[in-house]
Amino acid sequence: MFLGDMCKLKILRQGEVMTVEVKLDLVTSLVPTQLYDKRPSYLVYAGLVFVSLSQPYMQHQYCKDWARKAPIRLCDRVLYGVLNKAGQEVILLSQVLAAELTTGYETMANLQLFKVNGIPILNLKHLASVLDDITRPFSKNGDSHNSAAKTEITVTTDSCLKASPLPKQNEVTVKSSGANPRQNENIIPLKEISQGMDESDSRSCAKLKTLEDVKKDVERGSSVCDSDVDSLSEDRTSSTDPRKQDFVKSDSCARDSFFSSIQTAEENSGVDQDPTLLNREDFVHFELDKDKIIVLHIPTAYMAAPEILRQYAIGQSRSDDLPTPP
């Protein structure tokens, strides 16, 4: 008998003997029992290591007695998992490489991955394509930024090489003194101030001068007149009262703006759309088993991924059977 042949079987149903025909076919399980002449597939994204679940992987993680030592959910997938679609695989977050980007996620291991940014994941190739689509716009922006920076550097170096030799010390001091003209603009002669003042302003200036003189006299040990003290106390009370009023007004305005901002934030929080309260255009969400979620900033993850691979001496971020990253 070969695959595709029809086989007649006698079965007992409800106390009656029946003859049925069955077509011979291969047994397709959700989790492969062996990986013949094939290396295990993997994908590393910014320190997150993803693999496809198989019985050799279970033996490697939990030894030969994996059916007793492994978590119940993984054993259920391996022993009783049903293949619903062609090419379907169980994708696991095998481990999280310790790095600054993955702080707080290091303890997560051997958790099934269900969705990425709300997209159900079929297999490891599908995961690679989804991550490539998410990262591609940010990778183009990063490459263009780096190329622009390189062109600017080459232009400046060429200009420096073609330029004349360094100027003398006298020339440098002249240029540095004329580099900040605003400092000279802010300096106003004392005569101009006195000409533009009213009588009240001039009196206040006179009082300030007397205050300085009084301080000097106190330091020298001379006596202070009572009239000077009275004038000082009047000036202080008159100056502090409007300041208190201004402070109360500003405090009330700040409270009103704070409560209004809270109300607008509650209205536009977007809890129904996104429970994690993050914009999915700049962040990638990995929805895992046991209601756990990993959230990473895509531009930061794209920039930090090569450094994490070098830190752990990983040659490439994914196996050869997966598509190359952009």
mmCIF file of C-alpha atoms in Angstrom:
data_model
loop_
_atom_site.group_PDB
_atom_site.id
_atom_site.type_symbol
_atom_site.label_atom_id
_atom_site.label_comp_id
_atom_site.label_asym_id
_atom_site.label_seq_id
_atom_site.Cartn_x
_atom_site.Cartn_y
_atom_site.Cartn_z
ATOM 1 C CA MET A 1 0.000 0.000 0.000
ATOM 2 C CA PHE A 2 1.215 3.483 -0.870
ATOM 3 C CA LEU A 3 0.156 7.060 -0.293
ATOM 4 C CA GLY A 4 -3.144 7.840 -1.945
ATOM 5 C CA ASP A 5 -4.372 4.251 -2.015
ATOM 6 C CA MET A 6 -7.822 3.371 -0.655
ATOM 7 C CA CYS A 7 -7.945 0.949 2.253
ATOM 8 C CA LYS A 8 -11.039 -0.952 3.440
ATOM 9 C CA LEU A 9 -11.512 -1.203 7.184
ATOM 10 C CA LYS A 10 -14.063 -2.940 9.363
ATOM 11 C CA ILE A 11 -15.158 -0.934 12.396
ATOM 12 C CA LEU A 12 -17.668 -1.401 15.209
ATOM 13 C CA ARG A 13 -20.178 1.414 15.581
ATOM 14 C CA GLN A 14 -22.977 1.291 18.132
ATOM 15 C CA GLY A 15 -22.812 -2.505 18.230
ATOM 16 C CA GLU A 16 -22.872 -2.901 14.450
ATOM 17 C CA VAL A 17 -19.981 -3.973 12.208
ATOM 18 C CA MET A 18 -19.394 -1.509 9.356
ATOM 19 C CA THR A 19 -16.999 -1.434 6.394
ATOM 20 C CA VAL A 20 -15.453 1.947 5.498
ATOM 21 C CA GLU A 21 -12.866 3.121 3.008
ATOM 22 C CA VAL A 22 -9.980 5.320 4.134
ATOM 23 C CA LYS A 23 -7.438 7.117 1.940
ATOM 24 C CA LEU A 24 -3.857 6.669 3.103
ATOM 25 C CA ASP A 25 -1.998 9.879 3.787
ATOM 26 C CA LEU A 26 0.879 11.217 5.895
ATOM 27 C CA VAL A 27 0.221 12.216 9.476
ATOM 28 C CA THR A 28 0.673 16.004 9.658
ATOM 29 C CA SER A 29 1.303 17.358 13.137
ATOM 30 C CA LEU A 30 1.546 20.977 14.161
ATOM 31 C CA VAL A 31 4.954 20.487 15.775
ATOM 32 C CA PRO A 32 7.496 18.409 13.786
ATOM 33 C CA THR A 33 8.848 15.348 15.527
ATOM 34 C CA GLN A 34 12.219 15.409 13.740
ATOM 35 C CA LEU A 35 14.303 17.808 11.629
ATOM 36 C CA TYR A 36 15.929 15.551 9.063
ATOM 37 C CA ASP A 37 19.020 17.099 7.422
ATOM 38 C CA LYS A 38 17.842 20.563 8.377
ATOM 39 C CA ARG A 39 19.228 23.191 10.709
ATOM 40 C CA PRO A 40 16.807 24.870 13.093
ATOM 41 C CA SER A 41 15.493 28.239 11.942
ATOM 42 C CA TYR A 42 15.896 31.314 14.126
ATOM 43 C CA LEU A 43 15.390 35.071 14.015
ATOM 44 C CA VAL A 44 17.002 37.683 16.272
ATOM 45 C CA TYR A 45 15.310 41.084 16.403
ATOM 46 C CA ALA A 46 16.932 43.654 18.713
ATOM 47 C CA GLY A 47 17.851 41.017 21.299
ATOM 48 C CA LEU A 48 14.635 38.962 20.988
ATOM 49 C CA VAL A 49 15.400 35.393 19.822
ATOM 50 C CA PHE A 50 12.526 33.650 18.015
ATOM 51 C CA VAL A 51 12.506 29.983 16.958
ATOM 52 C CA SER A 52 9.960 27.479 15.652
ATOM 53 C CA LEU A 53 8.833 24.838 18.135
ATOM 54 C CA SER A 54 9.888 21.211 17.513
ATOM 55 C CA GLN A 55 10.451 18.089 19.557
ATOM 56 C CA PRO A 56 14.267 18.343 19.190
ATOM 57 C CA TYR A 57 14.025 21.850 20.653
ATOM 58 C CA MET A 58 12.031 20.496 23.612
ATOM 59 C CA GLN A 59 14.654 17.805 24.202
ATOM 60 C CA HIS A 60 17.390 20.432 24.100
ATOM 61 C CA GLN A 61 15.614 22.703 26.581
ATOM 62 C CA TYR A 62 14.151 20.134 28.988
ATOM 63 C CA CYS A 63 16.180 16.952 28.281
ATOM 64 C CA LYS A 64 14.666 13.598 27.345
ATOM 65 C CA ASP A 65 12.003 13.779 30.022
ATOM 66 C CA TRP A 66 10.594 16.983 28.491
ATOM 67 C CA ALA A 67 6.986 15.710 28.684
ATOM 68 C CA ARG A 68 7.153 16.066 32.496
ATOM 69 C CA LYS A 69 9.533 18.998 32.910
ATOM 70 C CA ALA A 70 8.289 21.335 30.174
ATOM 71 C CA PRO A 71 5.394 23.781 30.714
ATOM 72 C CA ILE A 72 1.949 22.293 30.156
ATOM 73 C CA ARG A 73 1.094 24.732 27.365
ATOM 74 C CA LEU A 74 4.122 23.742 25.320
ATOM 75 C CA CYS A 75 3.454 20.044 25.864
ATOM 76 C CA ASP A 76 -0.116 20.574 24.699
ATOM 77 C CA ARG A 77 1.115 22.220 21.473
ATOM 78 C CA VAL A 78 3.615 19.417 20.833
ATOM 79 C CA LEU A 79 1.388 16.443 21.607
ATOM 80 C CA TYR A 80 -2.097 17.634 20.671
ATOM 81 C CA GLY A 81 -1.573 20.595 18.364
ATOM 82 C CA VAL A 82 -3.754 20.627 15.216
ATOM 83 C CA LEU A 83 -2.492 21.970 11.899
ATOM 84 C CA ASN A 84 -5.169 24.396 10.656
ATOM 85 C CA LYS A 85 -3.294 25.980 7.729
ATOM 86 C CA ALA A 86 -0.532 24.892 5.412
ATOM 87 C CA GLY A 87 2.855 26.032 6.665
ATOM 88 C CA GLN A 88 1.610 26.822 10.151
ATOM 89 C CA GLU A 89 4.228 26.791 12.922
ATOM 90 C CA VAL A 90 4.369 27.491 16.634
ATOM 91 C CA ILE A 91 6.707 30.470 17.077
ATOM 92 C CA LEU A 92 8.453 30.785 20.435
ATOM 93 C CA LEU A 93 10.317 33.620 22.094
ATOM 94 C CA SER A 94 13.247 31.412 23.086
ATOM 95 C CA GLN A 95 15.130 34.005 25.138
ATOM 96 C CA VAL A 96 15.836 37.715 25.483
ATOM 97 C CA LEU A 97 19.456 38.859 25.236
ATOM 98 C CA ALA A 98 20.356 41.227 28.043
ATOM 99 C CA ALA A 99 20.977 44.735 26.727
ATOM 100 C CA GLU A 100 20.006 48.312 27.515
ATOM 101 C CA LEU A 101 17.184 48.129 24.982
ATOM 102 C CA THR A 102 15.659 44.952 26.492
ATOM 103 C CA THR A 103 15.820 46.009 30.131
ATOM 104 C CA GLY A 104 12.946 44.411 32.036
ATOM 105 C CA TYR A 105 12.319 41.625 29.491
ATOM 106 C CA GLU A 106 15.304 39.371 30.303
ATOM 107 C CA THR A 107 13.274 36.841 32.301
ATOM 108 C CA MET A 108 10.881 36.069 29.433
ATOM 109 C CA ALA A 109 11.642 32.728 27.765
ATOM 110 C CA ASN A 110 9.831 29.933 25.909
ATOM 111 C CA LEU A 111 6.642 31.922 25.365
ATOM 112 C CA GLN A 112 4.506 31.453 22.262
ATOM 113 C CA LEU A 113 4.202 34.462 19.951
ATOM 114 C CA PHE A 114 0.691 35.139 18.653
ATOM 115 C CA LYS A 115 0.633 38.615 17.064
ATOM 116 C CA VAL A 116 2.911 41.471 16.022
ATOM 117 C CA ASN A 117 1.149 44.856 15.911
ATOM 118 C CA GLY A 118 -2.167 43.027 15.753
ATOM 119 C CA ILE A 119 -1.125 40.743 12.834
ATOM 120 C CA PRO A 120 -1.436 36.980 13.541
ATOM 121 C CA ILE A 121 1.861 35.213 12.818
ATOM 122 C CA LEU A 122 1.685 32.060 10.669
ATOM 123 C CA ASN A 123 5.324 30.928 10.717
ATOM 124 C CA LEU A 124 8.867 32.225 11.076
ATOM 125 C CA LYS A 125 9.070 33.454 7.471
ATOM 126 C CA HIS A 126 5.882 35.417 7.959
ATOM 127 C CA LEU A 127 7.347 36.957 11.130
ATOM 128 C CA ALA A 128 10.472 38.005 9.224
ATOM 129 C CA SER A 129 8.425 39.642 6.460
ATOM 130 C CA VAL A 130 6.218 41.501 8.968
ATOM 131 C CA LEU A 131 9.236 42.861 10.862
ATOM 132 C CA ASP A 132 10.864 43.891 7.579
ATOM 133 C CA ASP A 133 7.754 45.822 6.542
ATOM 134 C CA ILE A 134 7.654 47.567 9.912
ATOM 135 C CA THR A 135 11.368 48.440 9.955
ATOM 136 C CA ARG A 136 11.841 49.372 6.277
ATOM 137 C CA PRO A 137 10.695 53.042 6.477
ATOM 138 C CA PHE A 138 12.913 53.709 9.482
ATOM 139 C CA SER A 139 15.889 51.938 7.908
ATOM 140 C CA LYS A 140 15.629 54.186 4.826
ATOM 141 C CA ASN A 141 15.526 57.290 7.003
ATOM 142 C CA GLY A 142 18.554 56.106 8.964
ATOM 143 C CA ASP A 143 20.553 55.305 5.825
ATOM 144 C CA SER A 144 19.760 58.674 4.243
ATOM 145 C CA HIS A 145 20.731 60.446 7.458
ATOM 146 C CA ASN A 146 24.043 58.593 7.617
ATOM 147 C CA SER A 147 24.803 59.287 3.941
ATOM 148 C CA ALA A 148 24.034 62.972 4.384
ATOM 149 C CA ALA A 149 26.326 63.119 7.375
ATOM 150 C CA LYS A 150 29.096 61.452 5.379
ATOM 151 C CA THR A 151 28.760 63.935 2.514
ATOM 152 C CA GLU A 152 28.935 66.840 4.922
ATOM 153 C CA ILE A 153 32.092 65.444 6.461
ATOM 154 C CA THR A 154 33.801 64.987 3.094
ATOM 155 C CA VAL A 155 32.917 68.510 2.015
ATOM 156 C CA THR A 156 34.299 70.034 5.187
ATOM 157 C CA THR A 157 37.512 68.032 4.999
ATOM 158 C CA ASP A 158 38.058 68.992 1.354
ATOM 159 C CA SER A 159 37.432 72.628 2.143
ATOM 160 C CA CYS A 160 39.841 72.460 5.064
ATOM 161 C CA LEU A 161 42.548 70.928 2.887
ATOM 162 C CA LYS A 162 42.122 73.565 0.168
ATOM 163 C CA ALA A 163 41.954 76.448 2.637
ATOM 164 C CA SER A 164 44.878 78.691 3.527
ATOM 165 C CA PRO A 165 47.077 77.923 6.551
ATOM 166 C CA LEU A 166 45.959 78.807 10.047
ATOM 167 C CA PRO A 167 45.779 82.514 10.864
ATOM 168 C CA LYS A 168 47.992 84.154 13.392
ATOM 169 C CA GLN A 169 47.104 84.632 17.010
ATOM 170 C CA ASN A 170 46.346 88.339 16.568
ATOM 171 C CA GLU A 171 43.818 87.610 13.810
ATOM 172 C CA VAL A 172 42.101 85.012 15.930
ATOM 173 C CA THR A 173 41.670 87.394 18.841
ATOM 174 C CA VAL A 174 40.156 90.062 16.590
ATOM 175 C CA LYS A 175 37.613 87.606 15.151
ATOM 176 C CA SER A 176 36.664 86.268 18.556
ATOM 177 C CA SER A 177 36.079 89.755 19.887
ATOM 178 C CA GLY A 178 33.754 90.591 16.984
ATOM 179 C CA ALA A 179 31.936 87.251 17.038
ATOM 180 C CA ASN A 180 29.307 88.343 19.604
ATOM 181 C CA PRO A 181 27.950 91.742 18.588
ATOM 182 C CA ARG A 182 24.847 91.234 20.728
ATOM 183 C CA GLN A 183 26.848 91.633 23.895
ATOM 184 C CA ASN A 184 27.818 95.170 22.871
ATOM 185 C CA GLU A 185 24.240 95.917 21.789
ATOM 186 C CA ASN A 186 22.868 95.010 25.210
ATOM 187 C CA ILE A 187 25.209 97.476 26.952
ATOM 188 C CA ILE A 188 23.456 100.867 27.219
ATOM 189 C CA PRO A 189 25.266 104.000 28.456
ATOM 190 C CA LEU A 190 24.113 105.390 31.761
ATOM 191 C CA LYS A 191 23.389 108.775 30.213
ATOM 192 C CA GLU A 192 20.783 107.327 27.860
ATOM 193 C CA ILE A 193 19.029 105.650 30.776
ATOM 194 C CA SER A 194 18.841 108.868 32.763
ATOM 195 C CA GLN A 195 17.516 110.814 29.762
ATOM 196 C CA GLY A 196 14.691 108.332 29.072
ATOM 197 C CA MET A 197 13.496 108.110 32.684
ATOM 198 C CA ASP A 198 10.590 109.895 34.316
ATOM 199 C CA GLU A 199 10.759 111.518 37.711
ATOM 200 C CA SER A 200 9.396 108.421 39.472
ATOM 201 C CA ASP A 201 12.019 106.216 37.840
ATOM 202 C CA SER A 202 14.761 108.637 38.752
ATOM 203 C CA ARG A 203 13.559 108.628 42.359
ATOM 204 C CA SER A 204 13.675 104.826 42.448
ATOM 205 C CA CYS A 205 17.218 104.922 41.094
ATOM 206 C CA ALA A 206 18.112 107.436 43.753
ATOM 207 C CA LYS A 207 16.649 105.167 46.407
ATOM 208 C CA LEU A 208 18.680 102.276 45.089
ATOM 209 C CA LYS A 209 21.798 104.372 45.344
ATOM 210 C CA THR A 210 20.945 105.291 48.900
ATOM 211 C CA LEU A 211 20.362 101.632 49.705
ATOM 212 C CA GLU A 212 23.825 100.766 48.519
ATOM 213 C CA ASP A 213 25.246 103.646 50.493
ATOM 214 C CA VAL A 214 23.365 102.480 53.593
ATOM 215 C CA LYS A 215 24.764 98.980 53.234
ATOM 216 C CA LYS A 216 28.253 100.369 52.917
ATOM 217 C CA ASP A 217 27.719 102.513 55.984
ATOM 218 C CA VAL A 218 26.459 99.544 57.988
ATOM 219 C CA GLU A 219 29.535 97.557 57.037
ATOM 220 C CA ARG A 220 31.727 100.434 58.106
ATOM 221 C CA GLY A 221 29.901 100.683 61.433
ATOM 222 C CA SER A 222 28.045 103.972 60.906
ATOM 223 C CA SER A 223 24.499 104.600 62.133
ATOM 224 C CA VAL A 224 21.461 104.319 59.889
ATOM 225 C CA CYS A 225 18.810 107.020 59.861
ATOM 226 C CA ASP A 226 15.239 106.125 60.815
ATOM 227 C CA SER A 227 13.907 107.865 57.726
ATOM 228 C CA ASP A 228 15.994 105.610 55.513
ATOM 229 C CA VAL A 229 14.654 102.569 57.322
ATOM 230 C CA ASP A 230 11.046 103.742 56.898
ATOM 231 C CA SER A 231 11.572 104.379 53.191
ATOM 232 C CA LEU A 232 13.100 100.930 52.789
ATOM 233 C CA SER A 233 10.163 99.214 54.541
ATOM 234 C CA GLU A 234 7.624 101.134 52.422
ATOM 235 C CA ASP A 235 9.406 100.156 49.217
ATOM 236 C CA ARG A 236 9.496 96.506 50.257
ATOM 237 C CA THR A 237 5.795 96.321 51.158
ATOM 238 C CA SER A 238 4.740 98.124 47.998
ATOM 239 C CA SER A 239 6.889 95.826 45.879
ATOM 240 C CA THR A 240 5.804 92.558 47.532
ATOM 241 C CA ASP A 241 2.013 93.109 47.403
ATOM 242 C CA PRO A 242 1.629 93.122 43.599
ATOM 243 C CA ARG A 243 4.038 90.204 43.362
ATOM 244 C CA LYS A 244 1.807 88.123 45.661
ATOM 245 C CA GLN A 245 -1.229 88.969 43.552
ATOM 246 C CA ASP A 246 0.612 88.029 40.376
ATOM 247 C CA PHE A 247 1.698 84.749 41.951
ATOM 248 C CA VAL A 248 -1.872 83.874 42.988
ATOM 249 C CA LYS A 249 -3.146 84.676 39.491
ATOM 250 C CA SER A 250 -0.449 82.618 37.806
ATOM 251 C CA ASP A 251 -1.093 79.728 40.196
ATOM 252 C CA SER A 252 -4.810 79.710 39.408
ATOM 253 C CA CYS A 253 -4.097 79.869 35.656
ATOM 254 C CA ALA A 254 -1.675 76.968 35.946
ATOM 255 C CA ARG A 255 -4.263 74.894 37.815
ATOM 256 C CA ASP A 256 -6.923 75.604 35.185
ATOM 257 C CA SER A 257 -4.577 74.662 32.334
ATOM 258 C CA PHE A 258 -3.486 71.496 34.178
ATOM 259 C CA PHE A 259 -7.052 70.253 34.715
ATOM 260 C CA SER A 260 -8.018 71.124 31.150
ATOM 261 C CA SER A 261 -5.020 69.162 29.835
ATOM 262 C CA ILE A 262 -6.064 66.167 31.978
ATOM 263 C CA GLN A 263 -9.584 66.283 30.557
ATOM 264 C CA THR A 264 -8.309 66.432 26.964
ATOM 265 C CA ALA A 265 -5.880 63.592 27.664
ATOM 266 C CA GLU A 266 -8.693 61.441 29.036
ATOM 267 C CA GLU A 267 -10.825 62.189 25.997
ATOM 268 C CA ASN A 268 -8.019 61.432 23.522
ATOM 269 C CA SER A 269 -6.363 58.603 25.464
ATOM 270 C CA GLY A 270 -7.266 55.939 22.911
ATOM 271 C CA VAL A 271 -7.672 53.143 25.437
ATOM 272 C CA ASP A 272 -10.187 51.365 23.224
ATOM 273 C CA GLN A 273 -7.880 51.449 20.196
ATOM 274 C CA ASP A 274 -4.595 50.567 21.887
ATOM 275 C CA PRO A 275 -4.446 49.225 25.474
ATOM 276 C CA THR A 276 -0.738 50.057 25.782
ATOM 277 C CA LEU A 277 -1.369 53.746 24.994
ATOM 278 C CA LEU A 278 1.444 53.873 22.423
ATOM 279 C CA ASN A 279 1.493 54.862 18.777
ATOM 280 C CA ARG A 280 1.968 51.740 16.678
ATOM 281 C CA GLU A 281 3.695 53.642 13.871
ATOM 282 C CA ASP A 282 6.841 54.105 15.967
ATOM 283 C CA PHE A 283 6.562 51.062 18.262
ATOM 284 C CA VAL A 284 6.403 47.314 17.637
ATOM 285 C CA HIS A 285 4.187 45.194 19.899
ATOM 286 C CA PHE A 286 4.844 41.477 20.425
ATOM 287 C CA GLU A 287 1.781 39.761 21.915
ATOM 288 C CA LEU A 288 2.922 36.621 23.733
ATOM 289 C CA ASP A 289 1.444 33.794 25.749
ATOM 290 C CA LYS A 290 0.190 34.423 29.316
ATOM 291 C CA ASP A 291 -1.053 37.898 28.262
ATOM 292 C CA LYS A 292 2.464 39.322 28.107
ATOM 293 C CA ILE A 293 3.448 42.091 25.701
ATOM 294 C CA ILE A 294 6.882 43.346 24.647
ATOM 295 C CA VAL A 295 7.014 46.896 23.275
ATOM 296 C CA LEU A 296 10.094 48.285 21.511
ATOM 297 C CA HIS A 297 10.782 51.619 19.839
ATOM 298 C CA ILE A 298 11.458 50.778 16.190
ATOM 299 C CA PRO A 299 14.154 53.407 15.350
ATOM 300 C CA THR A 300 16.002 52.661 18.586
ATOM 301 C CA ALA A 301 15.762 48.909 17.989
ATOM 302 C CA TYR A 302 17.064 49.311 14.420
ATOM 303 C CA MET A 303 20.081 51.298 15.627
ATOM 304 C CA ALA A 304 20.845 49.017 18.606
ATOM 305 C CA ALA A 305 20.423 45.647 16.830
ATOM 306 C CA PRO A 306 23.934 45.482 15.243
ATOM 307 C CA GLU A 307 25.599 46.314 18.558
ATOM 308 C CA ILE A 308 23.667 43.542 20.348
ATOM 309 C CA LEU A 309 24.729 41.023 17.692
ATOM 310 C CA ARG A 310 28.388 42.054 18.089
ATOM 311 C CA GLN A 311 28.110 41.869 21.869
ATOM 312 C CA TYR A 312 26.971 38.224 21.753
ATOM 313 C CA ALA A 313 29.152 37.260 18.758
ATOM 314 C CA ILE A 314 26.162 36.381 16.544
ATOM 315 C CA GLY A 315 27.163 36.300 12.892
ATOM 316 C CA GLN A 316 23.770 37.033 11.331
ATOM 317 C CA SER A 317 20.402 38.043 12.657
ATOM 318 C CA ARG A 318 18.460 35.185 10.992
ATOM 319 C CA SER A 319 18.982 31.730 9.518
ATOM 320 C CA ASP A 320 19.703 31.188 5.826
ATOM 321 C CA ASP A 321 16.218 29.872 4.993
ATOM 322 C CA LEU A 322 14.627 33.217 5.943
ATOM 323 C CA PRO A 323 14.567 36.303 3.685
ATOM 324 C CA THR A 324 17.424 38.742 4.108
ATOM 325 C CA PRO A 325 16.651 41.894 6.098
ATOM 326 C CA PRO A 326 16.352 45.252 4.272
#
